[in-house]
C-alpha cells in the first residue's frame, strides 16, 4: 500500500527531497569550497596583472594546477568513494599554486581549496535513520 504522504507531495517538494538526499550522500560543501578555490586561482592566472611573469613551463603549470583543482572538486561530488585521493590532490595542488599561480590566487583561492580539501578528507558517509532501520 503506498504511503499517502508521498502521493500528496508536490513535484517541487519531491525534487527538493531528492536534492537533499543527493547532497547528503557526498562531501558537498568540500566540493563547493574546492570548486570556488580552483576557479578563483584560475581567474587570477587569467588576470591581466604583471604580478607573476608567465614564461615557458611555469606558465603552463600555472594554468594546469587550477584546472586539476576544479576537476577534483567535481570528482568529489560525482565520485565520493575516492574522496581521500582527491582531497590529497587538492591540498598538494593548492600548496603548489602558491608558487605557480599568483600566490595561490592571492591567498583566497589557496585557503578555500585547503579548507575544501580538509573537509573532504574528514567527511565520512553517515547512515541516516531511514537507511538504518530494517523495515
Short mmCIF file of the C-alpha atoms (twelve columns), coordinates in Angstrom:
data_MODEL
# 
_entry.id   MODEL 
# 
loop_
_atom_site.group_PDB 
_atom_site.id 
_atom_site.type_symbol 
_atom_site.label_atom_id 
_atom_site.label_alt_id 
_atom_site.label_comp_id 
_atom_site.label_asym_id 
_atom_site.label_seq_id 
_atom_site.Cartn_x 
_atom_site.Cartn_y 
_atom_site.Cartn_z 
_atom_site.pdbx_PDB_model_num 
ATOM 1   C CA . UNK A 1   0.000  0.000  0.000   1 
ATOM 2   C CA . UNK A 2   1.555  3.352  -0.989  1 
ATOM 3   C CA . UNK A 3   2.162  5.919  1.677   1 
ATOM 4   C CA . UNK A 4   -0.380 8.741  1.490   1 
ATOM 5   C CA . UNK A 5   2.255  11.356 2.301   1 
ATOM 6   C CA . UNK A 6   4.230  10.521 -0.848  1 
ATOM 7   C CA . UNK A 7   1.205  10.770 -3.145  1 
ATOM 8   C CA . UNK A 8   0.237  14.229 -1.882  1 
ATOM 9   C CA . UNK A 9   3.675  15.785 -2.172  1 
ATOM 10  C CA . UNK A 10  4.172  18.286 -4.968  1 
ATOM 11  C CA . UNK A 11  6.804  17.634 -7.640  1 
ATOM 12  C CA . UNK A 12  8.839  20.566 -6.347  1 
ATOM 13  C CA . UNK A 13  8.938  19.098 -2.856  1 
ATOM 14  C CA . UNK A 14  9.966  15.715 -4.241  1 
ATOM 15  C CA . UNK A 15  12.753 17.374 -6.242  1 
ATOM 16  C CA . UNK A 16  13.914 19.241 -3.109  1 
ATOM 17  C CA . UNK A 17  13.994 15.971 -1.140  1 
ATOM 18  C CA . UNK A 18  15.932 14.267 -3.932  1 
ATOM 19  C CA . UNK A 19  18.406 17.182 -3.978  1 
ATOM 20  C CA . UNK A 20  18.836 16.888 -0.204  1 
ATOM 21  C CA . UNK A 21  19.398 13.127 -0.431  1 
ATOM 22  C CA . UNK A 22  21.986 13.622 -3.190  1 
ATOM 23  C CA . UNK A 23  23.740 16.386 -1.254  1 
ATOM 24  C CA . UNK A 24  23.931 14.398 1.990   1 
ATOM 25  C CA . UNK A 25  25.360 11.324 0.252   1 
ATOM 26  C CA . UNK A 26  28.612 13.070 -0.717  1 
ATOM 27  C CA . UNK A 27  31.034 15.722 0.562   1 
ATOM 28  C CA . UNK A 28  29.017 18.567 -0.945  1 
ATOM 29  C CA . UNK A 29  30.500 21.500 0.953   1 
ATOM 30  C CA . UNK A 30  34.032 20.228 0.452   1 
ATOM 31  C CA . UNK A 31  33.486 20.027 -3.296  1 
ATOM 32  C CA . UNK A 32  31.965 23.502 -3.324  1 
ATOM 33  C CA . UNK A 33  34.920 25.036 -1.463  1 
ATOM 34  C CA . UNK A 34  37.384 23.264 -3.770  1 
ATOM 35  C CA . UNK A 35  35.500 24.448 -6.863  1 
ATOM 36  C CA . UNK A 36  35.396 28.030 -5.614  1 
ATOM 37  C CA . UNK A 37  39.089 27.970 -4.723  1 
ATOM 38  C CA . UNK A 38  40.108 26.441 -8.047  1 
ATOM 39  C CA . UNK A 39  38.088 28.912 -10.110 1 
ATOM 40  C CA . UNK A 40  39.454 31.825 -8.081  1 
ATOM 41  C CA . UNK A 41  43.003 30.638 -8.695  1 
ATOM 42  C CA . UNK A 42  42.245 30.169 -12.398 1 
ATOM 43  C CA . UNK A 43  40.776 33.662 -12.719 1 
ATOM 44  C CA . UNK A 44  43.793 35.253 -11.063 1 
ATOM 45  C CA . UNK A 45  46.043 33.475 -13.562 1 
ATOM 46  C CA . UNK A 46  43.952 34.987 -16.372 1 
ATOM 47  C CA . UNK A 47  44.016 38.440 -14.787 1 
ATOM 48  C CA . UNK A 48  45.969 40.998 -16.803 1 
ATOM 49  C CA . UNK A 49  48.263 41.775 -13.899 1 
ATOM 50  C CA . UNK A 50  52.015 41.934 -14.016 1 
ATOM 51  C CA . UNK A 51  52.412 40.297 -10.617 1 
ATOM 52  C CA . UNK A 52  53.793 36.986 -11.865 1 
ATOM 53  C CA . UNK A 53  55.660 36.605 -15.116 1 
ATOM 54  C CA . UNK A 54  54.322 33.592 -17.032 1 
ATOM 55  C CA . UNK A 55  57.203 32.219 -19.031 1 
ATOM 56  C CA . UNK A 56  57.581 28.762 -20.521 1 
ATOM 57  C CA . UNK A 57  56.677 25.719 -18.461 1 
ATOM 58  C CA . UNK A 58  55.779 27.707 -15.355 1 
ATOM 59  C CA . UNK A 59  53.045 29.489 -17.321 1 
ATOM 60  C CA . UNK A 60  51.613 26.130 -18.425 1 
ATOM 61  C CA . UNK A 61  51.650 24.761 -14.879 1 
ATOM 62  C CA . UNK A 62  50.001 27.975 -13.686 1 
ATOM 63  C CA . UNK A 63  47.004 27.030 -15.844 1 
ATOM 64  C CA . UNK A 64  47.202 23.271 -15.243 1 
ATOM 65  C CA . UNK A 65  47.058 23.284 -11.432 1 
ATOM 66  C CA . UNK A 66  43.782 25.250 -11.105 1 
ATOM 67  C CA . UNK A 67  42.164 23.078 -13.774 1 
ATOM 68  C CA . UNK A 68  43.166 19.955 -11.837 1 
ATOM 69  C CA . UNK A 69  41.780 21.503 -8.642  1 
ATOM 70  C CA . UNK A 70  38.437 22.273 -10.309 1 
ATOM 71  C CA . UNK A 71  38.336 18.752 -11.735 1 
ATOM 72  C CA . UNK A 72  38.973 17.297 -8.266  1 
ATOM 73  C CA . UNK A 73  36.135 19.432 -6.879  1 
ATOM 74  C CA . UNK A 74  33.745 17.985 -9.459  1 
ATOM 75  C CA . UNK A 75  35.004 14.475 -8.811  1 
ATOM 76  C CA . UNK A 76  34.377 14.937 -5.094  1 
ATOM 77  C CA . UNK A 77  30.714 15.444 -5.972  1 
ATOM 78  C CA . UNK A 78  30.319 12.736 -8.588  1 
ATOM 79  C CA . UNK A 79  32.707 10.058 -7.256  1 
ATOM 80  C CA . UNK A 80  32.773 10.415 -3.463  1 
ATOM 81  C CA . UNK A 81  34.211 6.930  -2.943  1 
ATOM 82  C CA . UNK A 82  37.674 8.248  -3.893  1 
ATOM 83  C CA . UNK A 83  37.429 11.364 -1.708  1 
ATOM 84  C CA . UNK A 84  40.708 10.725 0.150   1 
ATOM 85  C CA . UNK A 85  42.759 10.689 -3.042  1 
ATOM 86  C CA . UNK A 86  41.005 13.776 -4.440  1 
ATOM 87  C CA . UNK A 87  41.405 15.675 -1.190  1 
ATOM 88  C CA . UNK A 88  45.137 14.983 -1.109  1 
ATOM 89  C CA . UNK A 89  45.491 16.115 -4.736  1 
ATOM 90  C CA . UNK A 90  43.562 19.302 -3.856  1 
ATOM 91  C CA . UNK A 91  45.787 20.113 -0.891  1 
ATOM 92  C CA . UNK A 92  49.009 19.482 -2.824  1 
ATOM 93  C CA . UNK A 93  47.666 21.476 -5.784  1 
ATOM 94  C CA . UNK A 94  46.685 24.362 -3.522  1 
ATOM 95  C CA . UNK A 95  50.134 24.460 -1.972  1 
ATOM 96  C CA . UNK A 96  51.758 24.287 -5.412  1 
ATOM 97  C CA . UNK A 97  49.563 27.154 -6.619  1 
ATOM 98  C CA . UNK A 98  51.357 29.437 -4.151  1 
ATOM 99  C CA . UNK A 99  54.378 29.364 -6.465  1 
ATOM 100 C CA . UNK A 100 52.770 28.928 -9.873  1 
ATOM 101 C CA . UNK A 101 49.526 30.928 -9.811  1 
ATOM 102 C CA . UNK A 102 49.838 34.424 -8.374  1 
ATOM 103 C CA . UNK A 103 50.398 33.377 -4.756  1 
ATOM 104 C CA . UNK A 104 47.593 30.840 -4.842  1 
ATOM 105 C CA . UNK A 105 45.006 33.217 -6.211  1 
ATOM 106 C CA . UNK A 106 46.162 35.983 -3.866  1 
ATOM 107 C CA . UNK A 107 45.785 33.614 -0.888  1 
ATOM 108 C CA . UNK A 108 41.955 33.484 -1.125  1 
ATOM 109 C CA . UNK A 109 41.851 30.576 -3.580  1 
ATOM 110 C CA . UNK A 110 44.593 28.795 -1.686  1 
ATOM 111 C CA . UNK A 111 42.656 28.980 1.599   1 
ATOM 112 C CA . UNK A 112 39.343 27.958 0.016   1 
ATOM 113 C CA . UNK A 113 40.980 24.942 -1.600  1 
ATOM 114 C CA . UNK A 114 42.791 23.940 1.599   1 
ATOM 115 C CA . UNK A 115 39.557 24.170 3.607   1 
ATOM 116 C CA . UNK A 116 37.693 22.135 0.984   1 
ATOM 117 C CA . UNK A 117 40.433 19.515 0.882   1 
ATOM 118 C CA . UNK A 118 40.398 19.214 4.671   1 
ATOM 119 C CA . UNK A 119 36.595 18.892 4.693   1 
ATOM 120 C CA . UNK A 120 36.743 16.197 2.015   1 
ATOM 121 C CA . UNK A 121 39.404 14.293 3.916   1 
ATOM 122 C CA . UNK A 122 37.365 14.413 7.127   1 
ATOM 123 C CA . UNK A 123 33.981 13.559 5.556   1 
ATOM 124 C CA . UNK A 124 32.597 10.075 6.157   1 
ATOM 125 C CA . UNK A 125 29.415 8.653  4.687   1 
ATOM 126 C CA . UNK A 126 26.894 8.552  7.505   1 
ATOM 127 C CA . UNK A 127 23.877 6.379  7.988   1 
ATOM 128 C CA . UNK A 128 20.510 8.049  8.303   1 
ATOM 129 C CA . UNK A 129 17.725 6.747  10.480  1 
ATOM 130 C CA . UNK A 130 15.764 5.663  7.397   1 
ATOM 131 C CA . UNK A 131 18.555 3.533  5.964   1 
ATOM 132 C CA . UNK A 132 19.472 2.111  9.371   1 
ATOM 133 C CA . UNK A 133 16.014 0.699  10.046  1 
ATOM 134 C CA . UNK A 134 15.463 -2.902 8.871   1 
ATOM 135 C CA . UNK A 135 11.960 -2.163 7.558   1 
# 
